[in-house]
Amino acid sequence: MELAVHGDLKPEDWLERFQRAADASLRSQFATEEDRGILRELAFDSGEDGVWATASFSMASHPGITFIRSQRVMPDLSSEEDPEFAAILLGIHLIEWFYTEATGKTPDADGVIRN
């Protein structure tokens, strides 16, 4: 699969900038959320269908529960957005998922809720 990116960047340069921006953006966003969250891990995985970001986080309003959400970032976000704005969108999608879907789910035996 060819990974299209917005602007003049090479795919690997877009991803590198996205990773830096996403880590900083998510840590800041979770820290300022009303429910006070903590980003535990942000990992990236390449596959035949693109590059996926997986965020693991916890929220003070749900002690003992870890939330894990994966989202394809390349080509889904990379083809239309610059890396910094795409990182903001990833954060918005995580928080939206937390409030609209995740909080209504029951954690598994390990205390994890996944999308």
mmCIF file of C-alpha atoms in Angstrom:
data_model
loop_
_atom_site.group_PDB
_atom_site.id
_atom_site.type_symbol
_atom_site.label_atom_id
_atom_site.label_comp_id
_atom_site.label_asym_id
_atom_site.label_seq_id
_atom_site.Cartn_x
_atom_site.Cartn_y
_atom_site.Cartn_z
ATOM 1 C CA MET A 1 0.000 0.000 0.000
ATOM 2 C CA GLU A 2 1.333 3.399 -0.931
ATOM 3 C CA LEU A 3 1.205 5.808 1.982
ATOM 4 C CA ALA A 4 0.047 9.195 0.767
ATOM 5 C CA VAL A 5 1.014 12.217 2.819
ATOM 6 C CA HIS A 6 -0.143 15.807 2.863
ATOM 7 C CA GLY A 7 2.310 18.353 1.520
ATOM 8 C CA ASP A 8 5.894 17.787 0.403
ATOM 9 C CA LEU A 9 6.967 15.374 3.140
ATOM 10 C CA LYS A 10 8.165 11.831 2.610
ATOM 11 C CA PRO A 11 6.007 9.273 4.446
ATOM 12 C CA GLU A 12 8.768 8.509 6.996
ATOM 13 C CA ASP A 13 9.245 12.239 7.708
ATOM 14 C CA TRP A 14 5.495 12.754 8.130
ATOM 15 C CA LEU A 15 5.326 9.824 10.560
ATOM 16 C CA GLU A 16 8.326 11.036 12.570
ATOM 17 C CA ARG A 17 6.819 14.517 12.989
ATOM 18 C CA PHE A 18 3.424 12.990 13.784
ATOM 19 C CA GLN A 19 4.896 10.738 16.485
ATOM 20 C CA ARG A 20 6.635 13.651 18.225
ATOM 21 C CA ALA A 21 3.575 15.891 17.999
ATOM 22 C CA ALA A 22 1.140 13.167 19.090
ATOM 23 C CA ASP A 23 3.125 12.203 22.174
ATOM 24 C CA ALA A 24 3.385 15.810 23.372
ATOM 25 C CA SER A 25 -0.186 16.681 22.421
ATOM 26 C CA LEU A 26 -1.749 13.634 24.083
ATOM 27 C CA ARG A 27 0.187 14.058 27.330
ATOM 28 C CA SER A 28 -0.897 17.679 27.529
ATOM 29 C CA GLN A 29 -4.496 16.970 26.547
ATOM 30 C CA PHE A 30 -4.949 14.152 29.060
ATOM 31 C CA ALA A 31 -3.421 16.239 31.843
ATOM 32 C CA THR A 32 -5.910 19.048 31.258
ATOM 33 C CA GLU A 33 -9.031 16.912 30.758
ATOM 34 C CA GLU A 34 -11.692 17.248 33.432
ATOM 35 C CA ASP A 35 -11.212 13.552 34.261
ATOM 36 C CA ARG A 36 -7.397 13.969 34.476
ATOM 37 C CA GLY A 37 -5.870 11.299 32.325
ATOM 38 C CA ILE A 38 -2.409 9.859 31.866
ATOM 39 C CA LEU A 39 -0.988 8.611 28.590
ATOM 40 C CA ARG A 40 0.697 5.318 29.435
ATOM 41 C CA GLU A 41 1.973 4.376 25.997
ATOM 42 C CA LEU A 42 1.734 5.451 22.373
ATOM 43 C CA ALA A 43 2.895 2.763 19.958
ATOM 44 C CA PHE A 44 2.970 2.541 16.178
ATOM 45 C CA ASP A 45 2.668 -0.540 14.020
ATOM 46 C CA SER A 46 3.038 -0.860 10.255
ATOM 47 C CA GLY A 47 1.041 -3.379 8.302
ATOM 48 C CA GLU A 48 -0.227 -4.042 4.810
ATOM 49 C CA ASP A 49 -3.115 -1.656 5.386
ATOM 50 C CA GLY A 50 -1.054 1.269 6.702
ATOM 51 C CA VAL A 51 0.319 2.571 9.981
ATOM 52 C CA TRP A 52 -1.718 2.271 13.168
ATOM 53 C CA ALA A 53 -1.319 4.257 16.386
ATOM 54 C CA THR A 54 -2.299 2.524 19.615
ATOM 55 C CA ALA A 55 -2.733 4.637 22.720
ATOM 56 C CA SER A 56 -2.950 3.203 26.206
ATOM 57 C CA PHE A 57 -4.243 5.586 28.865
ATOM 58 C CA SER A 58 -5.994 5.823 32.194
ATOM 59 C CA MET A 59 -8.414 8.375 33.610
ATOM 60 C CA ALA A 60 -8.767 9.451 37.242
ATOM 61 C CA SER A 61 -12.545 9.050 37.019
ATOM 62 C CA HIS A 62 -12.073 5.316 36.340
ATOM 63 C CA PRO A 63 -9.312 4.083 38.682
ATOM 64 C CA GLY A 64 -7.819 0.700 37.928
ATOM 65 C CA ILE A 65 -8.997 0.669 34.293
ATOM 66 C CA THR A 66 -6.717 0.977 31.290
ATOM 67 C CA PHE A 67 -8.190 2.199 28.024
ATOM 68 C CA ILE A 68 -6.611 1.116 24.739
ATOM 69 C CA ARG A 69 -7.624 2.519 21.377
ATOM 70 C CA SER A 70 -6.105 1.917 17.953
ATOM 71 C CA GLN A 71 -6.555 4.131 14.939
ATOM 72 C CA ARG A 72 -5.050 4.003 11.480
ATOM 73 C CA VAL A 73 -3.087 7.192 10.931
ATOM 74 C CA MET A 74 -1.501 6.437 7.576
ATOM 75 C CA PRO A 75 -3.087 6.931 5.109
ATOM 76 C CA ASP A 76 -6.279 7.985 6.932
ATOM 77 C CA LEU A 77 -4.917 11.147 8.572
ATOM 78 C CA SER A 78 -1.691 11.556 6.607
ATOM 79 C CA SER A 79 -3.309 12.014 3.213
ATOM 80 C CA GLU A 80 -5.315 15.075 4.269
ATOM 81 C CA GLU A 81 -3.562 16.679 7.234
ATOM 82 C CA ASP A 82 -0.168 17.948 8.256
ATOM 83 C CA PRO A 83 1.450 15.891 11.040
ATOM 84 C CA GLU A 84 0.841 18.356 13.859
ATOM 85 C CA PHE A 85 -2.872 18.806 13.098
ATOM 86 C CA ALA A 86 -3.266 15.053 12.607
ATOM 87 C CA ALA A 87 -1.817 14.565 16.111
ATOM 88 C CA ILE A 88 -4.473 16.902 17.509
ATOM 89 C CA LEU A 89 -7.173 14.931 15.662
ATOM 90 C CA LEU A 90 -5.880 11.690 17.155
ATOM 91 C CA GLY A 91 -6.273 13.195 20.618
ATOM 92 C CA ILE A 92 -9.785 14.407 19.846
ATOM 93 C CA HIS A 93 -10.733 10.947 18.595
ATOM 94 C CA LEU A 94 -9.349 9.311 21.765
ATOM 95 C CA ILE A 95 -11.227 11.623 24.109
ATOM 96 C CA GLU A 96 -14.425 11.363 22.068
ATOM 97 C CA TRP A 97 -14.188 7.556 22.148
ATOM 98 C CA PHE A 98 -13.593 7.627 25.910
ATOM 99 C CA TYR A 99 -16.692 9.739 26.623
ATOM 100 C CA THR A 100 -19.061 8.268 24.028
ATOM 101 C CA GLU A 101 -18.182 4.560 23.923
ATOM 102 C CA ALA A 102 -15.527 3.360 26.345
ATOM 103 C CA THR A 103 -17.173 4.487 29.557
ATOM 104 C CA GLY A 104 -20.206 2.355 28.739
ATOM 105 C CA LYS A 105 -18.182 -0.839 28.308
ATOM 106 C CA THR A 106 -17.207 -3.381 30.938
ATOM 107 C CA PRO A 107 -13.480 -3.949 31.366
ATOM 108 C CA ASP A 108 -12.061 -7.376 30.668
ATOM 109 C CA ALA A 109 -10.560 -9.539 33.453
ATOM 110 C CA ASP A 110 -7.328 -7.502 33.282
ATOM 111 C CA GLY A 111 -9.152 -4.193 33.754
ATOM 112 C CA VAL A 112 -8.777 -3.159 30.103
ATOM 113 C CA ILE A 113 -11.293 -1.588 27.740
ATOM 114 C CA ARG A 114 -10.411 -1.675 24.017
ATOM 115 C CA ASN A 115 -12.004 -0.304 20.895
#
